[in-house]
Amino acid sequence: MLDKDKDFGTPASSASEPVTLTIDGRQVTVPAGTSIMRAASEAGINIPKLCATDSLDPFGSCRMCLVQIEGGRGYPASCTTPVGEGMNVATQNKKLEQLRKGIAELYISDHPLDCLTCAANGDCELQDTVGQVGLREVRYGFNGENHLSAEKDTSNPYFTFDPSKCIVCSRCVRACEEVQGTFALTIDGRGFDSKVAASQNQDFLDSECVSCGACVQACPTATLMENSVIEHGVPDQSVITTCAYCGVGCSFRAEIKGEEVVRMVPDKNGGANHGHSCVKGRFAFGYATHKDRITQPMIRHSIDQPWREVSWEEAISFAADKLKSIQQKYGRDSIGGITSSRCTNEETYLVQKLVRAGFGNNNVDTCARVCHSPTGYGLKATFGESSGTQNFDSIAKTDVIMVIGANPTDGHPVFGSMMKRRIREGAKLIVVDPRNIDLIKSAHVKADYHLKLKPGTNVAVVNALAHVIVTEGLSDDRFVAERCEVESFEKWKAFVAKPENSPETLAEATGVPAKTIRAAARLFAQANNGAIYYGLGVTEHSQGSTTVIGIANLAMATGNIGREGVGVNPLRGQNNVQGSCDMGSFPHEFPGYRHVSDDATRKLFETEWGVSLQNEPGLRIPNMFSAAVDGSFKGLYVQGEDIAQSDPDINHVHHALRSLECLIVQDIFLNETAKFAHVFLPGSSFLEKNGTFTNAERRISPVRKVMKPLAGKEDWQVTQDLANALGYPMNYNHPSEIMDEIARTTPQFAGVSFAKLNQVGSIQWPCNDETPNGTPTMHADEFVRGKGRFMLTAYVPTEERASRKYPYLLTTGRILSQYNVGAQTRRTANVVWHEEDRLELHPHDAENLGILDGDWVGVKSRTGETVLRALVTERVQPGVVYTTFHFPHSGANVITTDNSDWATNCPEYKVTAVHLEKVKGPSDWQQDYRGFSDQQQDLLDNRVSASEA
Ligand code: SF4
Ligand code: SF4
Ligand code: SF4
Ligand code: FES
C-alpha cells in the first residue's frame, strides 16, 4: 500500500489505461500519463528532486531528477517525462550521479552554509537532496557573485521570506497560482538576477498575497518559513485534526513540540481540502493560548459584582441550584439552552440532551437560527433533507457555476480556490450579489454574468431566472417527469411563467437588466452540469426560506441534481453549523431532523434517555429573548456562542440578557455575552478535546486532542457535570461513547464511529448499512423524500425599504482574515489585515454626503445608531452600503432590525434601511457600551481569586 503522506513528486494521473515499464530493473505498472518520477517513487525508488512536488504540476526547472532511458537521447527530467509502455529507465548510474552532483554544487555555491543553525535543519529538501546525491565539496568556492546578502522580508506576521536561501525553483509561484489561485508571486528578472517577487516587487504584506501559506508549504528550503518554526524549532510530533474556523472543515496536521503547537500543516489526505488551507486555519491558532483565556470557573450573584473564582464543583452546583430554583418558581419552561456551531457534534448533542432530558423542555436553539435555518427548512421541504447535495470535489465536473449571496474567497477560502481553479479550466460563472466580490474579477477569473441585484430582491431574481427557463422551453422535462412531483411542477411552471415574474417586469425592483437575467438563465439551463452555491446572502432575509426553495426549484427544473458536478450547495459559515443542526439543536427537532411531535422518534429517545419528553416545540432564540423581557424566561445556558454580539437588534438582546436571573456562559474568553453572565464555565478550544465536526458537505471529521484542556475539562464533561448536578445522570467516559449514542438514535449517523473515522479519515453522512462508506452525492436515484417537490415562491418585498428618511440600504458580510464575532481572530495577528469594521460606500454617495475615506459616518436605522469609519470603494453599488461585524464596538447589530424570515425567524441581517451622515465621534450606544465593557473588564480584572476566597 502506498504511503499516503509521501511526496511522490508529481500528481497522480487520472487515466485508467495501464502502462508497464522497467525502472532500475524492476517492472512497474502505473496509469498512462504518470511521470517516470512518480512511477519510480510509487515503486520505492526515490529520484532526487527539487522543483517537483506532488501538489503541483511538474515544471522541470532544476534538472536534479535526470534519468536515462534506454534507446533515448540525453538525460530527460523524470518529473516532466511520462511513462511509456516497455520503457527501460535507469535512475542511478555514474553519469547521472556526476550530473546531479554538478547541479547540486551550483546550488550550494550560492547558498548560506548555516544548516546547523538554520530553522529548517532536519526539515529541508535541499539538505536532503544534497545528501542524497552525495555532494561532499564545492569546487567553485563561495566568493563569486551570489545572493547571500539579500535582505529578508519580515512584513508578514506569520512567515519570513529570506531570499538568500532561494534556489528559484518556482514552487512558491506555482503554489500561489495552481493551488491558491491568487497569482501574487512571480519570478522577476532573468538568469542570475532572477528572484521571487511578490506583486510589483512589494513586501508580502503590501502585495496581493492573502497569506494562505501554500507557498511556505511548497518551498523546499528555509526561504519561506513559518515564524513559529523559526522561533521554536522544527516540531517533532503531529496529530491529525480539523480546523475550527469555517464550514470548509480543512484537515490539518497539528505539529507539536511537547504540548505546544508549532505549526498547522494542511493534510494532503484531507477530504475537503487536499492539503490546502487559508490564513485562519494555518496561522491563526494562537488564540488558543492567549492570555485572555479564562481557565478558572467564576460565579457572581449580579452582573454589577466582581467575579469570584471557585472550584468546578462550586460553580456547577451554584449553576444547578439557580436553574432548579428558577424552575420551581417560574415553571419548567422558564429556562433553556443554546448550543454552539463551534463546538463538536458530541458536545452539541449533549447540550440538547441536557435541555430536553435534564431541563425537561424543548427550549434549545442554536446560532444556525441566525444563519442557515432557512436552508434546513427549504431543502427539507423540497428535497427531503436539510443539507447540501454534493462534496466540494464535485465542482471539478461543473460547467456552469452559479454563486448566490456568497463570497467564497473570503468566507470559504479553500473552496473559493477550488472554484477559481475550475473557472480557470473553463467553467462559466454567474454571480448574484449586490457587491463586486473578488470572484467578479480577479487574476484569471471573470464572471460571465454579474446579477448585481438590490439587497432584498433574491426571490425576484430567482423567479425571473425560472421564468426564462420555463417560457423558453429550457427545463429538463425528462428529469422532472422521472424524479419530481409532476403536479407540483406544473403548478410552479404556471406560476413562474406569469408576466409578473418576467425579467422585464422585475428589472426595476431587482435593479438587474432583463437581458442579463435572460442570458444567465440560458447559460445555466443549457449547461451539461450546472451547480448552485449560496450563502448567508440568501438565507438572512425576510424571504430567506423562499429563496432556498426557489434555488431548489431551479436545480430540479434544469435536472441538476443527483450526480457529480451539479447540485444545491449551501456554504455554511461556522465550522460545525451543519453538525449542530444535525444534532437536534432546534427546538422543534430531535437529532436527525425529526419533529418532536413524532411519536416513534420521541419514544426512541425516551427509551434511550430514560425520561418522558415534551411533544411541543420549545422556544426559538428570539422567543427566548422576548420571554425574558416579558419576565417568563429566567435562566439560560449558553455554550460557545456570543449572542450579545451576533444577534440582531442588540439593544433588545442586551435587555433580555439583563432580565435573566441566571445566565451561564461556557466559553474560552469573557465574550460579550459573558459580560451579562452570573456563572462562567471555562471552555476548551478545538486543540484541547476529542470529538467530530461536520462541514458544509456533510463530512464528519475527527477533532483530536493536541494538548490538555487549560481549565482541566473538555466542554462535554462540563455539560455532563451540570446534568448530574441537576439530577439527570450522564456517565460518558469519552466522546466516542456519545457518538455511539448518536449512531444508535440518528439514522444518518448509524454507521459512524470513532473507530471507523480513525480508519477512513472522514465520512459524509448518511452513513448506514446501505451506504457504509458515506454519501458524497445526495439524491442520486431518488430524493430523500421520494419525489422532488416544487413549491411556489411569490416575491414579497421586504418592509425594509429605502425611504426619504432612510435612503440607503445596509448589507453585511465577512472578511477573509476575521471569523464571525472575531473573538478568536481578533486575538491573533490577523488584525494586521482588518483592525476595525469599516463602512463601505460608493464614491458617488460619499461625494454627495461630503464623506472622505476614513471619515466617521453616523449610520442610523429605525432601531438604532452607530458610527463606523468610511471606506470609499466601488465594490458597492450606489445606494448600498456594507459592513462587517467582527468587532463588538462597531455595533453593526445595533442597527439591524427585528425583521426575520417568515418560516424560521432567521434575522434579516442583509437589508437595513439607513440614514448616513458625517459625524465627529462614536454614537451614544458606542459610548455607553464602551463604559459597560470597561466596567465588566474591571470586574474581571478584580475578580476574587480562588486562593483569596
Ligand atoms: S501566502 Fe498564499 S497568497 Fe500569499 S504568496 Fe503565498 S501562496 Fe500566494
Ligand atoms: S522561495 Fe522557496 S519555493 Fe520559492 S523559488 Fe525560492 S526556494 Fe523555491
Ligand atoms: S478554509 Fe475554513 S476550514 Fe479551511 S483553513 Fe480556512 S478557515 Fe479553516
Ligand atoms: S525535480 Fe524534475 S526538474 Fe526539478
CSV table of N, CA and C in Angstrom, one decimal, residues 125-179:
chain,number,residue,atom,x,y,z
A,125,GLU,N,14.4,20.1,2.1
A,125,GLU,CA,14.5,19.2,0.9
A,125,GLU,C,15.9,19.4,0.2
A,126,LEU,N,16.4,20.7,0.3
A,126,LEU,CA,17.7,20.9,-0.4
A,126,LEU,C,18.7,20.1,0.4
A,127,GLN,N,18.7,20.2,1.7
A,127,GLN,CA,19.7,19.5,2.6
A,127,GLN,C,19.6,18.0,2.2
A,128,ASP,N,18.3,17.5,2.2
A,128,ASP,CA,18.2,16.0,1.9
A,128,ASP,C,18.7,15.7,0.6
A,129,THR,N,18.4,16.5,-0.4
A,129,THR,CA,18.8,16.2,-1.8
A,129,THR,C,20.3,16.2,-2.0
A,130,VAL,N,20.9,17.2,-1.4
A,130,VAL,CA,22.3,17.3,-1.5
A,130,VAL,C,23.0,16.1,-0.8
A,131,GLY,N,22.4,15.6,0.3
A,131,GLY,CA,22.9,14.4,0.9
A,131,GLY,C,22.6,13.2,0.0
A,132,GLN,N,21.5,13.2,-0.6
A,132,GLN,CA,21.1,12.1,-1.5
A,132,GLN,C,22.0,11.9,-2.7
A,133,VAL,N,22.5,13.0,-3.3
A,133,VAL,CA,23.3,12.9,-4.4
A,133,VAL,C,24.8,12.8,-4.0
A,134,GLY,N,25.1,12.9,-2.7
A,134,GLY,CA,26.4,12.6,-2.3
A,134,GLY,C,27.4,13.7,-2.5
A,135,LEU,N,26.9,15.0,-2.5
A,135,LEU,CA,27.9,16.1,-2.7
A,135,LEU,C,28.7,16.3,-1.5
A,136,ARG,N,30.0,16.3,-1.6
A,136,ARG,CA,30.9,16.5,-0.5
A,136,ARG,C,31.8,17.7,-0.5
A,137,GLU,N,31.9,18.3,-1.7
A,137,GLU,CA,32.7,19.5,-1.8
A,137,GLU,C,32.2,20.4,-2.9
A,138,VAL,N,32.5,21.7,-2.7
A,138,VAL,CA,32.1,22.7,-3.7
A,138,VAL,C,33.3,23.3,-4.3
A,139,ARG,N,33.6,23.0,-5.6
A,139,ARG,CA,34.8,23.3,-6.2
A,139,ARG,C,35.0,24.8,-6.5
A,140,TYR,N,33.8,25.5,-6.7
A,140,TYR,CA,33.8,26.9,-7.1
A,140,TYR,C,34.1,27.9,-6.0
A,141,GLY,N,34.1,27.4,-4.8
A,141,GLY,CA,34.3,28.3,-3.6
A,141,GLY,C,33.0,29.1,-3.4
A,142,PHE,N,33.0,30.0,-2.5
A,142,PHE,CA,31.8,30.8,-2.1
A,142,PHE,C,32.0,32.3,-2.3
A,143,ASN,N,33.1,32.6,-3.0
A,143,ASN,CA,33.4,34.1,-3.1
A,143,ASN,C,32.9,34.7,-4.4
A,144,GLY,N,32.3,33.9,-5.3
A,144,GLY,CA,31.8,34.5,-6.5
A,144,GLY,C,30.6,35.4,-6.3
A,145,GLU,N,30.0,35.9,-7.4
A,145,GLU,CA,28.8,36.7,-7.2
A,145,GLU,C,27.7,35.8,-6.6
A,146,ASN,N,27.0,36.3,-5.6
A,146,ASN,CA,26.0,35.5,-5.0
A,146,ASN,C,24.8,36.3,-4.4
A,147,HIS,N,23.9,35.6,-3.8
A,147,HIS,CA,22.7,36.3,-3.3
A,147,HIS,C,22.7,36.3,-1.8
A,148,LEU,N,23.9,36.0,-1.2
A,148,LEU,CA,23.9,35.6,0.2
A,148,LEU,C,23.5,36.8,1.1
A,149,SER,N,23.6,38.0,0.6
A,149,SER,CA,23.3,39.2,1.5
A,149,SER,C,21.9,39.7,1.2
A,150,ALA,N,21.1,39.0,0.4
A,150,ALA,CA,19.8,39.5,0.0
A,150,ALA,C,19.0,39.7,1.3
A,151,GLU,N,18.2,40.8,1.3
A,151,GLU,CA,17.5,41.2,2.5
A,151,GLU,C,16.2,40.4,2.8
A,152,LYS,N,16.0,40.1,4.1
A,152,LYS,CA,14.8,39.3,4.4
A,152,LYS,C,13.6,40.2,4.4
A,153,ASP,N,12.4,39.6,4.1
A,153,ASP,CA,11.1,40.3,4.2
A,153,ASP,C,10.4,39.7,5.4
A,154,THR,N,10.2,40.5,6.4
A,154,THR,CA,9.5,40.0,7.6
A,154,THR,C,8.2,40.7,7.8
A,155,SER,N,7.7,41.2,6.7
A,155,SER,CA,6.4,42.0,6.8
A,155,SER,C,5.2,41.2,7.2
A,156,ASN,N,5.2,40.0,6.7
A,156,ASN,CA,4.0,39.1,7.0
A,156,ASN,C,4.2,38.6,8.5
A,157,PRO,N,3.1,38.7,9.3
A,157,PRO,CA,3.3,38.4,10.7
A,157,PRO,C,3.5,36.9,10.9
A,158,TYR,N,3.2,36.1,9.9
A,158,TYR,CA,3.3,34.6,10.2
A,158,TYR,C,4.5,33.9,9.5
A,159,PHE,N,5.0,34.5,8.4
A,159,PHE,CA,6.2,33.9,7.8
A,159,PHE,C,7.2,34.9,7.3
A,160,THR,N,8.4,34.4,7.2
A,160,THR,CA,9.5,35.2,6.7
A,160,THR,C,10.0,34.7,5.4
A,161,PHE,N,10.4,35.7,4.5
A,161,PHE,CA,11.0,35.4,3.2
A,161,PHE,C,12.4,35.8,3.3
A,162,ASP,N,13.3,34.8,3.2
A,162,ASP,CA,14.7,35.0,3.2
A,162,ASP,C,15.3,34.6,1.9
A,163,PRO,N,15.4,35.6,1.0
A,163,PRO,CA,15.9,35.3,-0.4
A,163,PRO,C,17.3,34.7,-0.5
A,164,SER,N,18.1,34.9,0.5
A,164,SER,CA,19.4,34.4,0.4
A,164,SER,C,19.4,32.9,0.3
A,165,LYS,N,18.3,32.2,0.7
A,165,LYS,CA,18.3,30.8,0.7
A,165,LYS,C,17.5,30.2,-0.5
A,166,CYS,N,17.1,31.1,-1.4
A,166,CYS,CA,16.2,30.7,-2.5
A,166,CYS,C,16.9,30.0,-3.6
A,167,ILE,N,16.4,29.0,-4.1
A,167,ILE,CA,17.0,28.2,-5.2
A,167,ILE,C,16.2,28.5,-6.5
A,168,VAL,N,15.3,29.4,-6.5
A,168,VAL,CA,14.5,29.8,-7.7
A,168,VAL,C,13.8,28.6,-8.4
A,169,CYS,N,13.2,27.7,-7.6
A,169,CYS,CA,12.6,26.5,-8.1
A,169,CYS,C,11.2,26.8,-8.6
A,170,SER,N,10.6,28.0,-8.2
A,170,SER,CA,9.3,28.4,-8.6
A,170,SER,C,8.2,27.6,-7.9
A,171,ARG,N,8.5,26.8,-7.0
A,171,ARG,CA,7.4,26.0,-6.3
A,171,ARG,C,6.4,27.0,-5.7
A,172,CYS,N,7.0,28.1,-5.1
A,172,CYS,CA,6.1,29.0,-4.4
A,172,CYS,C,5.2,29.7,-5.4
A,173,VAL,N,5.8,30.1,-6.5
A,173,VAL,CA,5.0,30.8,-7.6
A,173,VAL,C,3.9,29.9,-8.1
A,174,ARG,N,4.2,28.7,-8.3
A,174,ARG,CA,3.2,27.7,-8.8
A,174,ARG,C,2.2,27.4,-7.8
A,175,ALA,N,2.6,27.3,-6.5
A,175,ALA,CA,1.6,27.1,-5.5
A,175,ALA,C,0.6,28.2,-5.4
A,176,CYS,N,1.1,29.4,-5.5
A,176,CYS,CA,0.2,30.6,-5.4
A,176,CYS,C,-0.8,30.6,-6.6
A,177,GLU,N,-0.3,30.1,-7.8
A,177,GLU,CA,-1.2,30.1,-9.0
A,177,GLU,C,-2.1,28.9,-9.0
A,178,GLU,N,-1.5,27.7,-8.9
A,178,GLU,CA,-2.3,26.5,-9.1
A,178,GLU,C,-3.1,26.1,-7.9
A,179,VAL,N,-2.6,26.3,-6.7
A,179,VAL,CA,-3.3,25.8,-5.5
A,179,VAL,C,-4.2,26.9,-5.0
